[in-house]
Every structure is written in structure tokens, then in C-alpha cells.
């Protein structure tokens, strides 16, 4: 079983690549021919055939937009899931849906490089997507980096794989998009991408596939040499149905706002459909992607995005959920699901799942009133008593209440959640809704009011010292010294703090740690249960980490803020 990987340009430094991309963007400013953009091929237009939008039976393209069969504009908000390497993680689609996604891009193999996902497996994936009310993008990963990676397969081989699945895919046009091949060209002679891409599109249409087709860019998906951008019109016109969408993958090549907005606007201005089919936020050895601009621009232009990836990466820095656990989102996962322009704020379920009367119309009961379990100057961790439902509760939404309105600020599949991005020394009012898989939402719970720490004089008779003892790739050892600065012994005690960068405690001595997302709560061991007046207890631990390892900003002992030297 091969863990999921994330390939990025390797032959040139990222800064040089971005400079070249910007230069190419200037050279190709008119290459997409905005005035010529229509959602059907030249042959169809000359023959007087109705537009694709008028005759499509499922997901299709109209006027440069991805539309549902009923003409509703559909904007993907979802993630990638490495199914081919983790076929046993079947709960992942339900977990992704519970966090608010409306789409998922599923990694498959055509058998060239990894074990082939056969018809029965693909059919099961489609049914799982539909059961969880997700639009399903199916992609062949074996083509990754062709021309540079000798192990990669061809688009032609991938096209044959899709044709072999024709019976499985038939009738699923409302729910499934076919992504011919992932990042189907490396950095070696990327101009060679165009001809086999056109040929694969034509081959699929000649075989009778009617689904919307997704096409990935060369340069490991990032198109830093502008080949897809320059040839998008000819590739689009090769599809006689006009139901083709382009996918750009944005990693460290896209590290400035100008590069991101220029690229996406070029396609939008030309009325050529595009989405961000993969993107990352954490910095890597090639640079630091500007995920904030990616997400903001996608929302402004109403373009889809699919974050890489749910879990299982060789380097976990890009894992949205740690160990496939939806209750343990990384910092990257919190950004995607709960951040500004994130999935919880912007995702809208496909209307195809709302057609007809739903089988389940009963909403869950209201959850119990939330209680505060941890507070910092920028975050609050809440817990509540579970709701009940006639079928099953699939998740909870934490809402910020004020001025007669409420807005979702966090989602969870458990009975705890951490709200981040808050302002210090500010009072907030929160409540919780429960929801089930059919989309029924409960009445609002009772509210709780909480004031974030102000960064001023601590309220408790304690101080905490934190240090990193040692680090290694993917992990580190830390030490926490908790001092009682008061005149009376403290015990028993609970220490609360939060990690900001997805760090996860794996082992602790001197205490027992429990963790929910970034929030950590420590209970003492028997020999550290009492901190004498003027005394100190020391906790040691090991933890997993990504590239960034920021120290916790604040600590609370039995709910009171402690000083930090």
C-alpha cells in the first residue's frame, strides 16, 4: 500500500518558476481569445447544434461555468481523498461531508503504476459519494509527471481505463466528473501535453462517454510555463460536447497574489471553465503558497476548489485530518474547513440531491448548551451534550450569535470544537446546531458567553515555561514547567493550551494529554497531582509536527490564565 504523495516542480527553484510564469502570463495575455469563447465546439456551432447546456442530461458546461442538469451553477468546495492507497478508509467520504464539503476528488489507479481499481470498487465509490450527497470527481493518478517520471503512465492508457468503466459510469452524469489523468506531464518538454490531451478527450467522446471531463495542466499540474493557458481554447474546442473543464494545481509556484489572480482571471475572461483541482497552503522546500488569495479569488469568481488532501500523505504536512480522524484536524485542515472563504462558510450542496421529497425529514433534537473547556486570546474550545435523531446525527455546527443573527464558525463530527481566529479581550456568544445526513438541522442550543484572554496580567497564581528539547523531521520533544506562584498548594489540576500548526502529542510523562484538533488538556500523574506553593512540576512529551512548530501562545491552569516568561 503506497501512501499518498504530493509531486511539485523539482528541476528549477520556485522563485525562478514564478518569474517565468509571470513573464509567460504577459506574453500569452491574449492567447485565450475571450471574444471567441462559447460552450460548444466550432463544428457544433456551424451545424446549428444547440449549446451543450441546452442538451446536457447531467453536470455540464454553459457559458464557461460548471452547471447541474437543471442549469444551477455548481461551485465545488471539497477535498482530495487518496482512495487507491487507502481503500479501507471508507468512512472518509462521510467525514468530509459532515464537515461541509459538497465535492470530493477520489484518487484511482488504472493499473499502470499501482493496483487497478476495478469496476466493482469504482461503482462502490460512486455510491458512497451519492449516499453522502457529494459530487464525485474520479481521477487516474498513474499519469502523474509523465515525460519526467519514468514510472508514469500515458493519457491514452488512462482513457482506455475510463472506457473500460463505461458501464459503471453510464447514468451517473449528474453525480460524476471524469478527470482523465492527474498532472499528466512533468517539466520536461511540457508542450508535448497538448496533443495527447486532445487525443484522449476525442477518444472518450468517440466511445460515448457523456460526462463532464476534467483536464489537468502540465508542469506537475502547475502550468508554470503557460502551456495549458496558451492551448486551452484548442483543447476545449476538441470536445464536441463542450463539456470540458480545466484544472490548475496551485502549490509553491503560486506564491503571490498577482500570479493567482492573473491565471484564474485569464480563463474567466475567456469564458473557459476552470477550477483549482488541487492546492496546498503549508510552505515546502520550494516556497510558500498563497492559499488565502487562492481561496478568496475562487470565492470572488465563483470557481471551485479541492484541497489536497484528506489524510495519508507521506509527509503529513498536507494532511487535513490526522490519521483520517475528523476530530483531529491539522492547522491546514482548520484553515480549509473553518477559515475565511473555507468550506463551512462557502459550500452549497448540489441541488440534484434535493430533487424530490427526501426520505428523512425529521431534524435532530437540539444539542445541550455548550460549555467552555479552554480559552486563549484567539480561540475558544467548546463541548456539549450530544443531540439525538431518528436516524443518526452526522455533525454539529457552532454558530456565533449576535444582533439577532448567527453564522457558522466551526463544524465537528464530535461533541467538541475549537473556534479560532478570535480577537483578544473580546466577548462572544456561541450556540450549536446538530444536523443529520439528509441535511436536516436542529433547533439552536442554549447559548454560552465567553471572553477571550486579553494578553494582560494573568488571573491565576501560576507561570508556565515551554521549550522544545529536540526536533527531527516530522516530530519533536517538548517540556512544560508549571510553577505555582501562589501561597497555597494547587491540586488536583488541569492544564490547557493550544497548538497552532497541527502539532499532535503522541506520548507524555508527568501527565496525561487529551487533544481535540489543536486544543490540548493535560491531567496530572499521581506524582504530579499537587503543585506546592512556590513549587514546580515538569511535564515532558513527544509530538508530531509539520514544517512549522510554533509554541503555544497561552496556558490556563484550572481555567485561570498563567504567566509565560
mmCIF file of N, CA, C and O in Angstrom, residues 113-202:
data_model
loop_
_atom_site.group_PDB
_atom_site.id
_atom_site.type_symbol
_atom_site.label_atom_id
_atom_site.label_comp_id
_atom_site.label_asym_id
_atom_site.label_seq_id
_atom_site.Cartn_x
_atom_site.Cartn_y
_atom_site.Cartn_z
ATOM 1 N N UNK A 113 0.642 1.826 -12.675
ATOM 2 C CA UNK A 113 1.666 2.040 -11.646
ATOM 3 C C UNK A 113 1.281 1.435 -10.302
ATOM 4 O O UNK A 113 2.134 0.953 -9.571
ATOM 5 N N UNK A 114 0.000 1.443 -9.991
ATOM 6 C CA UNK A 114 -0.478 0.875 -8.749
ATOM 7 C C UNK A 114 -1.580 -0.139 -9.057
ATOM 8 O O UNK A 114 -1.964 -0.317 -10.222
ATOM 9 N N UNK A 115 -2.099 -0.778 -8.040
ATOM 10 C CA UNK A 115 -3.127 -1.800 -8.260
ATOM 11 C C UNK A 115 -4.395 -1.151 -8.810
ATOM 12 O O UNK A 115 -4.890 -0.160 -8.254
ATOM 13 N N UNK A 116 -4.915 -1.711 -9.870
ATOM 14 C CA UNK A 116 -6.069 -1.131 -10.546
ATOM 15 C C UNK A 116 -7.313 -1.163 -9.660
ATOM 16 O O UNK A 116 -7.606 -2.161 -8.999
ATOM 17 N N UNK A 117 -8.028 -0.057 -9.665
ATOM 18 C CA UNK A 117 -9.350 -0.023 -9.033
ATOM 19 C C UNK A 117 -10.366 -0.514 -10.053
ATOM 20 O O UNK A 117 -10.640 0.162 -11.045
ATOM 21 N N UNK A 118 -10.911 -1.692 -9.825
ATOM 22 C CA UNK A 118 -11.785 -2.322 -10.795
ATOM 23 C C UNK A 118 -13.195 -1.769 -10.784
ATOM 24 O O UNK A 118 -13.558 -0.916 -9.956
ATOM 25 N N UNK A 119 -14.036 -2.262 -11.678
ATOM 26 C CA UNK A 119 -15.407 -1.754 -11.811
ATOM 27 C C UNK A 119 -16.216 -1.807 -10.523
ATOM 28 O O UNK A 119 -16.930 -0.853 -10.198
ATOM 29 N N UNK A 120 -16.123 -2.910 -9.778
ATOM 30 C CA UNK A 120 -16.916 -3.023 -8.556
ATOM 31 C C UNK A 120 -16.491 -1.977 -7.532
ATOM 32 O O UNK A 120 -17.331 -1.373 -6.851
ATOM 33 N N UNK A 121 -15.181 -1.761 -7.432
ATOM 34 C CA UNK A 121 -14.677 -0.775 -6.476
ATOM 35 C C UNK A 121 -15.110 0.634 -6.874
ATOM 36 O O UNK A 121 -15.561 1.421 -6.029
ATOM 37 N N UNK A 122 -14.990 0.962 -8.159
ATOM 38 C CA UNK A 122 -15.375 2.295 -8.623
ATOM 39 C C UNK A 122 -16.877 2.503 -8.440
ATOM 40 O O UNK A 122 -17.324 3.584 -8.023
ATOM 41 N N UNK A 123 -17.656 1.497 -8.733
ATOM 42 C CA UNK A 123 -19.107 1.603 -8.530
ATOM 43 C C UNK A 123 -19.429 1.860 -7.063
ATOM 44 O O UNK A 123 -20.322 2.657 -6.734
ATOM 45 N N UNK A 124 -18.694 1.207 -6.167
ATOM 46 C CA UNK A 124 -18.924 1.410 -4.739
ATOM 47 C C UNK A 124 -18.555 2.830 -4.318
ATOM 48 O O UNK A 124 -19.246 3.442 -3.498
ATOM 49 N N UNK A 125 -17.465 3.369 -4.881
ATOM 50 C CA UNK A 125 -17.069 4.744 -4.571
ATOM 51 C C UNK A 125 -18.167 5.718 -5.000
ATOM 52 O O UNK A 125 -18.524 6.647 -4.264
ATOM 53 N N UNK A 126 -18.688 5.504 -6.198
ATOM 54 C CA UNK A 126 -19.754 6.387 -6.691
ATOM 55 C C UNK A 126 -20.965 6.329 -5.777
ATOM 56 O O UNK A 126 -21.563 7.357 -5.428
ATOM 57 N N UNK A 127 -21.328 5.138 -5.341
ATOM 58 C CA UNK A 127 -22.484 5.009 -4.452
ATOM 59 C C UNK A 127 -22.225 5.656 -3.102
ATOM 60 O O UNK A 127 -23.131 6.241 -2.491
ATOM 61 N N UNK A 128 -20.981 5.573 -2.617
ATOM 62 C CA UNK A 128 -20.649 6.236 -1.353
ATOM 63 C C UNK A 128 -20.735 7.756 -1.492
ATOM 64 O O UNK A 128 -21.219 8.448 -0.587
ATOM 65 N N UNK A 129 -20.277 8.265 -2.637
ATOM 66 C CA UNK A 129 -20.414 9.699 -2.894
ATOM 67 C C UNK A 129 -21.883 10.103 -2.880
ATOM 68 O O UNK A 129 -22.267 11.098 -2.243
ATOM 69 N N UNK A 130 -22.699 9.350 -3.570
ATOM 70 C CA UNK A 130 -24.114 9.684 -3.662
ATOM 71 C C UNK A 130 -24.807 9.537 -2.306
ATOM 72 O O UNK A 130 -25.646 10.367 -1.938
ATOM 73 N N UNK A 131 -24.456 8.501 -1.557
ATOM 74 C CA UNK A 131 -25.058 8.315 -0.245
ATOM 75 C C UNK A 131 -24.734 9.479 0.686
ATOM 76 O O UNK A 131 -25.530 9.825 1.568
ATOM 77 N N UNK A 132 -23.576 10.084 0.468
ATOM 78 C CA UNK A 132 -23.163 11.220 1.292
ATOM 79 C C UNK A 132 -23.407 12.556 0.607
ATOM 80 O O UNK A 132 -22.896 13.582 1.058
ATOM 81 N N UNK A 133 -24.181 12.536 -0.494
ATOM 82 C CA UNK A 133 -24.636 13.748 -1.173
ATOM 83 C C UNK A 133 -23.455 14.615 -1.630
ATOM 84 O O UNK A 133 -23.446 15.834 -1.488
ATOM 85 N N UNK A 134 -22.449 13.928 -2.184
ATOM 86 C CA UNK A 134 -21.257 14.582 -2.709
ATOM 87 C C UNK A 134 -21.178 14.414 -4.220
ATOM 88 O O UNK A 134 -21.528 13.355 -4.749
ATOM 89 N N UNK A 135 -20.699 15.456 -4.916
ATOM 90 C CA UNK A 135 -20.325 15.297 -6.314
ATOM 91 C C UNK A 135 -18.950 14.649 -6.360
ATOM 92 O O UNK A 135 -18.038 15.041 -5.625
ATOM 93 N N UNK A 136 -18.793 13.660 -7.215
ATOM 94 C CA UNK A 136 -17.622 12.794 -7.208
ATOM 95 C C UNK A 136 -16.756 13.074 -8.441
ATOM 96 O O UNK A 136 -17.208 12.869 -9.576
ATOM 97 N N UNK A 137 -15.531 13.556 -8.222
ATOM 98 C CA UNK A 137 -14.549 13.685 -9.296
ATOM 99 C C UNK A 137 -13.634 12.476 -9.206
ATOM 100 O O UNK A 137 -12.960 12.273 -8.199
ATOM 101 N N UNK A 138 -13.623 11.654 -10.258
ATOM 102 C CA UNK A 138 -12.787 10.459 -10.279
ATOM 103 C C UNK A 138 -11.558 10.734 -11.133
ATOM 104 O O UNK A 138 -11.680 11.220 -12.257
ATOM 105 N N UNK A 139 -10.366 10.441 -10.608
ATOM 106 C CA UNK A 139 -9.147 10.717 -11.367
ATOM 107 C C UNK A 139 -8.200 9.517 -11.364
ATOM 108 O O UNK A 139 -8.103 8.796 -10.376
ATOM 109 N N UNK A 140 -7.467 9.336 -12.470
ATOM 110 C CA UNK A 140 -6.394 8.341 -12.573
ATOM 111 C C UNK A 140 -5.087 9.014 -12.166
ATOM 112 O O UNK A 140 -4.680 10.013 -12.761
ATOM 113 N N UNK A 141 -4.407 8.453 -11.170
ATOM 114 C CA UNK A 141 -3.193 9.092 -10.643
ATOM 115 C C UNK A 141 -1.912 8.598 -11.315
ATOM 116 O O UNK A 141 -0.847 9.208 -11.154
ATOM 117 N N UNK A 142 -2.005 7.511 -12.073
ATOM 118 C CA UNK A 142 -0.806 6.891 -12.651
ATOM 119 C C UNK A 142 -0.095 7.786 -13.659
ATOM 120 O O UNK A 142 1.074 7.566 -13.964
ATOM 121 N N UNK A 143 -0.777 8.783 -14.198
ATOM 122 C CA UNK A 143 -0.191 9.646 -15.228
ATOM 123 C C UNK A 143 0.707 10.742 -14.648
ATOM 124 O O UNK A 143 1.336 11.480 -15.409
ATOM 125 N N UNK A 144 0.796 10.836 -13.335
ATOM 126 C CA UNK A 144 1.476 11.965 -12.685
ATOM 127 C C UNK A 144 2.923 12.117 -13.145
ATOM 128 O O UNK A 144 3.748 11.215 -12.962
ATOM 129 N N UNK A 145 3.229 13.267 -13.752
ATOM 130 C CA UNK A 145 4.608 13.602 -14.126
ATOM 131 C C UNK A 145 5.132 12.895 -15.355
ATOM 132 O O UNK A 145 6.359 12.762 -15.523
ATOM 133 N N UNK A 146 4.242 12.468 -16.248
ATOM 134 C CA UNK A 146 4.689 11.768 -17.463
ATOM 135 C C UNK A 146 5.713 12.626 -18.221
ATOM 136 O O UNK A 146 5.602 13.844 -18.298
ATOM 137 N N UNK A 147 6.692 11.963 -18.793
ATOM 138 C CA UNK A 147 7.741 12.656 -19.532
ATOM 139 C C UNK A 147 8.933 12.995 -18.679
ATOM 140 O O UNK A 147 10.038 13.178 -19.186
ATOM 141 N N UNK A 148 8.722 13.085 -17.367
ATOM 142 C CA UNK A 148 9.817 13.334 -16.425
ATOM 143 C C UNK A 148 9.964 12.175 -15.452
ATOM 144 O O UNK A 148 11.077 11.797 -15.104
ATOM 145 N N UNK A 149 8.850 11.610 -15.033
ATOM 146 C CA UNK A 149 8.858 10.449 -14.151
ATOM 147 C C UNK A 149 8.680 9.199 -15.012
ATOM 148 O O UNK A 149 7.624 8.991 -15.618
ATOM 149 N N UNK A 150 9.714 8.378 -15.058
ATOM 150 C CA UNK A 150 9.698 7.204 -15.936
ATOM 151 C C UNK A 150 8.617 6.202 -15.557
ATOM 152 O O UNK A 150 8.215 5.375 -16.386
ATOM 153 N N UNK A 151 8.127 6.255 -14.331
ATOM 154 C CA UNK A 151 7.108 5.297 -13.895
ATOM 155 C C UNK A 151 5.700 5.706 -14.300
ATOM 156 O O UNK A 151 4.759 4.922 -14.158
ATOM 157 N N UNK A 152 5.525 6.941 -14.791
ATOM 158 C CA UNK A 152 4.187 7.447 -15.086
ATOM 159 C C UNK A 152 3.588 6.801 -16.327
ATOM 160 O O UNK A 152 4.295 6.436 -17.271
ATOM 161 N N UNK A 153 2.259 6.685 -16.329
ATOM 162 C CA UNK A 153 1.534 6.150 -17.473
ATOM 163 C C UNK A 153 1.050 7.248 -18.401
ATOM 164 O O UNK A 153 1.156 8.441 -18.103
ATOM 165 N N UNK A 154 0.488 6.851 -19.525
ATOM 166 C CA UNK A 154 0.046 7.804 -20.547
ATOM 167 C C UNK A 154 -1.431 8.152 -20.380
ATOM 168 O O UNK A 154 -2.215 7.398 -19.787
ATOM 169 N N UNK A 155 -1.806 9.281 -20.960
ATOM 170 C CA UNK A 155 -3.221 9.651 -21.001
ATOM 171 C C UNK A 155 -4.017 8.670 -21.849
ATOM 172 O O UNK A 155 -5.198 8.439 -21.592
ATOM 173 N N UNK A 156 -3.410 8.116 -22.873
ATOM 174 C CA UNK A 156 -4.097 7.149 -23.716
ATOM 175 C C UNK A 156 -4.471 5.903 -22.912
ATOM 176 O O UNK A 156 -5.586 5.373 -23.048
ATOM 177 N N UNK A 157 -3.543 5.441 -22.078
ATOM 178 C CA UNK A 157 -3.835 4.287 -21.224
ATOM 179 C C UNK A 157 -4.948 4.624 -20.237
ATOM 180 O O UNK A 157 -5.845 3.806 -19.977
ATOM 181 N N UNK A 158 -4.907 5.849 -19.684
ATOM 182 C CA UNK A 158 -5.966 6.279 -18.769
ATOM 183 C C UNK A 158 -7.314 6.333 -19.481
ATOM 184 O O UNK A 158 -8.343 5.939 -18.915
ATOM 185 N N UNK A 159 -7.325 6.828 -20.727
ATOM 186 C CA UNK A 159 -8.579 6.890 -21.486
ATOM 187 C C UNK A 159 -9.161 5.490 -21.684
ATOM 188 O O UNK A 159 -10.376 5.287 -21.568
ATOM 189 N N UNK A 160 -8.301 4.520 -21.972
ATOM 190 C CA UNK A 160 -8.773 3.139 -22.126
ATOM 191 C C UNK A 160 -9.393 2.625 -20.822
ATOM 192 O O UNK A 160 -10.378 1.875 -20.845
ATOM 193 N N UNK A 161 -8.807 3.025 -19.707
ATOM 194 C CA UNK A 161 -9.347 2.628 -18.399
ATOM 195 C C UNK A 161 -10.765 3.170 -18.227
ATOM 196 O O UNK A 161 -11.678 2.436 -17.829
ATOM 197 N N UNK A 162 -10.966 4.437 -18.542
ATOM 198 C CA UNK A 162 -12.302 5.030 -18.400
ATOM 199 C C UNK A 162 -13.305 4.364 -19.344
ATOM 200 O O UNK A 162 -14.463 4.129 -18.968
ATOM 201 N N UNK A 163 -12.857 4.057 -20.540
ATOM 202 C CA UNK A 163 -13.750 3.380 -21.490
ATOM 203 C C UNK A 163 -14.138 1.998 -20.956
ATOM 204 O O UNK A 163 -15.284 1.550 -21.098
ATOM 205 N N UNK A 164 -13.194 1.327 -20.294
ATOM 206 C CA UNK A 164 -13.494 0.040 -19.681
ATOM 207 C C UNK A 164 -14.498 0.145 -18.549
ATOM 208 O O UNK A 164 -15.122 -0.854 -18.177
ATOM 209 N N UNK A 165 -14.657 1.347 -18.002
ATOM 210 C CA UNK A 165 -15.633 1.576 -16.921
ATOM 211 C C UNK A 165 -16.937 2.183 -17.439
ATOM 212 O O UNK A 165 -17.760 2.643 -16.642
ATOM 213 N N UNK A 166 -17.113 2.170 -18.736
ATOM 214 C CA UNK A 166 -18.263 2.847 -19.336
ATOM 215 C C UNK A 166 -19.587 2.393 -18.732
ATOM 216 O O UNK A 166 -20.468 3.217 -18.441
ATOM 217 N N UNK A 167 -19.743 1.102 -18.503
ATOM 218 C CA UNK A 167 -20.999 0.590 -17.956
ATOM 219 C C UNK A 167 -21.213 1.067 -16.515
ATOM 220 O O UNK A 167 -22.353 1.295 -16.086
ATOM 221 N N UNK A 168 -20.122 1.215 -15.747
ATOM 222 C CA UNK A 168 -20.222 1.703 -14.376
ATOM 223 C C UNK A 168 -20.582 3.186 -14.355
ATOM 224 O O UNK A 168 -21.367 3.645 -13.516
ATOM 225 N N UNK A 169 -20.022 3.935 -15.313
ATOM 226 C CA UNK A 169 -20.216 5.386 -15.346
ATOM 227 C C UNK A 169 -21.540 5.790 -15.983
ATOM 228 O O UNK A 169 -22.046 6.889 -15.715
ATOM 229 N N UNK A 170 -22.085 4.951 -16.822
ATOM 230 C CA UNK A 170 -23.324 5.294 -17.531
ATOM 231 C C UNK A 170 -24.446 5.607 -16.541
ATOM 232 O O UNK A 170 -24.663 4.884 -15.569
ATOM 233 N N UNK A 171 -25.140 6.709 -16.792
ATOM 234 C CA UNK A 171 -26.245 7.113 -15.939
ATOM 235 C C UNK A 171 -25.832 7.913 -14.712
ATOM 236 O O UNK A 171 -26.682 8.338 -13.933
ATOM 237 N N UNK A 172 -24.519 8.134 -14.553
ATOM 238 C CA UNK A 172 -24.031 8.868 -13.382
ATOM 239 C C UNK A 172 -23.623 10.302 -13.737
ATOM 240 O O UNK A 172 -22.914 10.950 -12.958
ATOM 241 N N UNK A 173 -24.058 10.797 -14.876
ATOM 242 C CA UNK A 173 -23.627 12.116 -15.336
ATOM 243 C C UNK A 173 -24.018 13.255 -14.390
ATOM 244 O O UNK A 173 -23.376 14.308 -14.369
ATOM 245 N N UNK A 174 -25.065 13.061 -13.602
ATOM 246 C CA UNK A 174 -25.469 14.078 -12.625
ATOM 247 C C UNK A 174 -24.527 14.148 -11.432
ATOM 248 O O UNK A 174 -24.515 15.149 -10.713
ATOM 249 N N UNK A 175 -23.747 13.082 -11.209
ATOM 250 C CA UNK A 175 -23.009 12.941 -9.967
ATOM 251 C C UNK A 175 -21.500 12.826 -10.141
ATOM 252 O O UNK A 175 -20.758 13.010 -9.179
ATOM 253 N N UNK A 176 -21.035 12.497 -11.349
ATOM 254 C CA UNK A 176 -19.631 12.129 -11.561
ATOM 255 C C UNK A 176 -18.995 12.989 -12.642
ATOM 256 O O UNK A 176 -19.580 13.213 -13.709
ATOM 257 N N UNK A 177 -17.779 13.468 -12.370
ATOM 258 C CA UNK A 177 -16.912 14.119 -13.354
ATOM 259 C C UNK A 177 -15.691 13.236 -13.550
ATOM 260 O O UNK A 177 -15.130 12.713 -12.576
ATOM 261 N N UNK A 178 -15.274 13.050 -14.807
ATOM 262 C CA UNK A 178 -14.138 12.197 -15.137
ATOM 263 C C UNK A 178 -12.901 13.066 -15.343
ATOM 264 O O UNK A 178 -12.812 13.820 -16.313
ATOM 265 N N UNK A 179 -11.959 12.975 -14.424
ATOM 266 C CA UNK A 179 -10.665 13.668 -14.523
ATOM 267 C C UNK A 179 -9.700 12.686 -15.185
ATOM 268 O O UNK A 179 -9.228 11.755 -14.542
ATOM 269 N N UNK A 180 -9.415 12.886 -16.477
ATOM 270 C CA UNK A 180 -8.738 11.845 -17.270
ATOM 271 C C UNK A 180 -7.477 11.341 -16.593
ATOM 272 O O UNK A 180 -7.273 10.143 -16.437
ATOM 273 N N UNK A 181 -6.576 12.247 -16.196
ATOM 274 C CA UNK A 181 -5.328 11.823 -15.585
ATOM 275 C C UNK A 181 -4.733 12.936 -14.742
ATOM 276 O O UNK A 181 -4.738 14.102 -15.142
ATOM 277 N N UNK A 182 -4.211 12.572 -13.579
ATOM 278 C CA UNK A 182 -3.624 13.556 -12.675
ATOM 279 C C UNK A 182 -2.287 14.074 -13.210
ATOM 280 O O UNK A 182 -1.420 13.298 -13.615
ATOM 281 N N UNK A 183 -2.123 15.399 -13.239
ATOM 282 C CA UNK A 183 -0.857 16.055 -13.574
ATOM 283 C C UNK A 183 -0.112 15.287 -14.677
ATOM 284 O O UNK A 183 1.012 14.832 -14.473
ATOM 285 N N UNK A 184 -0.700 15.186 -15.872
ATOM 286 C CA UNK A 184 -0.249 14.198 -16.855
ATOM 287 C C UNK A 184 1.001 14.595 -17.642
ATOM 288 O O UNK A 184 1.219 14.059 -18.727
ATOM 289 N N UNK A 185 1.789 15.509 -17.111
ATOM 290 C CA UNK A 185 3.048 15.866 -17.762
ATOM 291 C C UNK A 185 3.932 16.558 -16.729
ATOM 292 O O UNK A 185 3.445 17.361 -15.937
ATOM 293 N N UNK A 186 5.219 16.229 -16.756
ATOM 294 C CA UNK A 186 6.156 16.867 -15.849
ATOM 295 C C UNK A 186 6.702 18.162 -16.419
ATOM 296 O O UNK A 186 6.027 18.876 -17.160
ATOM 297 N N UNK A 187 7.941 18.477 -16.087
ATOM 298 C CA UNK A 187 8.572 19.710 -16.547
ATOM 299 C C UNK A 187 9.391 19.523 -17.819
ATOM 300 O O UNK A 187 9.906 20.495 -18.363
ATOM 301 N N UNK A 188 9.540 18.283 -18.279
ATOM 302 C CA UNK A 188 10.308 18.001 -19.498
ATOM 303 C C UNK A 188 9.424 18.176 -20.720
ATOM 304 O O UNK A 188 8.444 17.457 -20.894
ATOM 305 N N UNK A 189 9.751 19.164 -21.561
ATOM 306 C CA UNK A 189 9.014 19.430 -22.793
ATOM 307 C C UNK A 189 7.499 19.452 -22.555
ATOM 308 O O UNK A 189 6.751 18.670 -23.152
ATOM 309 N N UNK A 190 7.010 20.335 -21.701
ATOM 310 C CA UNK A 190 5.560 20.341 -21.408
ATOM 311 C C UNK A 190 4.682 20.668 -22.607
ATOM 312 O O UNK A 190 3.482 20.418 -22.568
ATOM 313 N N UNK A 191 5.283 21.231 -23.666
ATOM 314 C CA UNK A 191 4.487 21.494 -24.868
ATOM 315 C C UNK A 191 3.921 20.207 -25.445
ATOM 316 O O UNK A 191 2.930 20.230 -26.188
ATOM 317 N N UNK A 192 4.521 19.085 -25.088
ATOM 318 C CA UNK A 192 4.010 17.798 -25.562
ATOM 319 C C UNK A 192 2.707 17.385 -24.921
ATOM 320 O O UNK A 192 2.121 16.369 -25.312
ATOM 321 N N UNK A 193 2.232 18.164 -23.960
ATOM 322 C CA UNK A 193 0.984 17.847 -23.251
ATOM 323 C C UNK A 193 -0.243 17.988 -24.141
ATOM 324 O O UNK A 193 -1.208 17.218 -24.020
ATOM 325 N N UNK A 194 -0.236 18.938 -25.068
ATOM 326 C CA UNK A 194 -1.459 19.320 -25.768
ATOM 327 C C UNK A 194 -2.016 18.202 -26.634
ATOM 328 O O UNK A 194 -3.202 17.858 -26.555
ATOM 329 N N UNK A 195 -1.176 17.632 -27.483
ATOM 330 C CA UNK A 195 -1.666 16.635 -28.450
ATOM 331 C C UNK A 195 -2.264 15.409 -27.775
ATOM 332 O O UNK A 195 -3.388 14.991 -28.119
ATOM 333 N N UNK A 196 -1.589 14.769 -26.799
ATOM 334 C CA UNK A 196 -2.222 13.600 -26.162
ATOM 335 C C UNK A 196 -3.456 13.965 -25.331
ATOM 336 O O UNK A 196 -4.347 13.131 -25.165
ATOM 337 N N UNK A 197 -3.529 15.196 -24.836
ATOM 338 C CA UNK A 197 -4.729 15.611 -24.109
ATOM 339 C C UNK A 197 -5.917 15.688 -25.061
ATOM 340 O O UNK A 197 -7.005 15.174 -24.769
ATOM 341 N N UNK A 198 -5.714 16.320 -26.220
ATOM 342 C CA UNK A 198 -6.768 16.388 -27.231
ATOM 343 C C UNK A 198 -7.183 14.991 -27.669
ATOM 344 O O UNK A 198 -8.374 14.671 -27.795
ATOM 345 N N UNK A 199 -6.194 14.137 -27.901
ATOM 346 C CA UNK A 199 -6.485 12.774 -28.360
ATOM 347 C C UNK A 199 -7.297 11.997 -27.328
ATOM 348 O O UNK A 199 -8.227 11.251 -27.679
ATOM 349 N N UNK A 200 -6.972 12.161 -26.042
ATOM 350 C CA UNK A 200 -7.707 11.445 -25.002
ATOM 351 C C UNK A 200 -9.147 11.925 -24.904
ATOM 352 O O UNK A 200 -10.073 11.122 -24.738
ATOM 353 N N UNK A 201 -9.343 13.237 -25.012
ATOM 354 C CA UNK A 201 -10.706 13.781 -24.987
ATOM 355 C C UNK A 201 -11.526 13.211 -26.138
ATOM 356 O O UNK A 201 -12.669 12.747 -25.959
ATOM 357 N N UNK A 202 -10.961 13.234 -27.329
ATOM 358 C CA UNK A 202 -11.674 12.723 -28.500
ATOM 359 C C UNK A 202 -11.966 11.223 -28.353
ATOM 360 O O UNK A 202 -13.031 10.739 -28.755
#
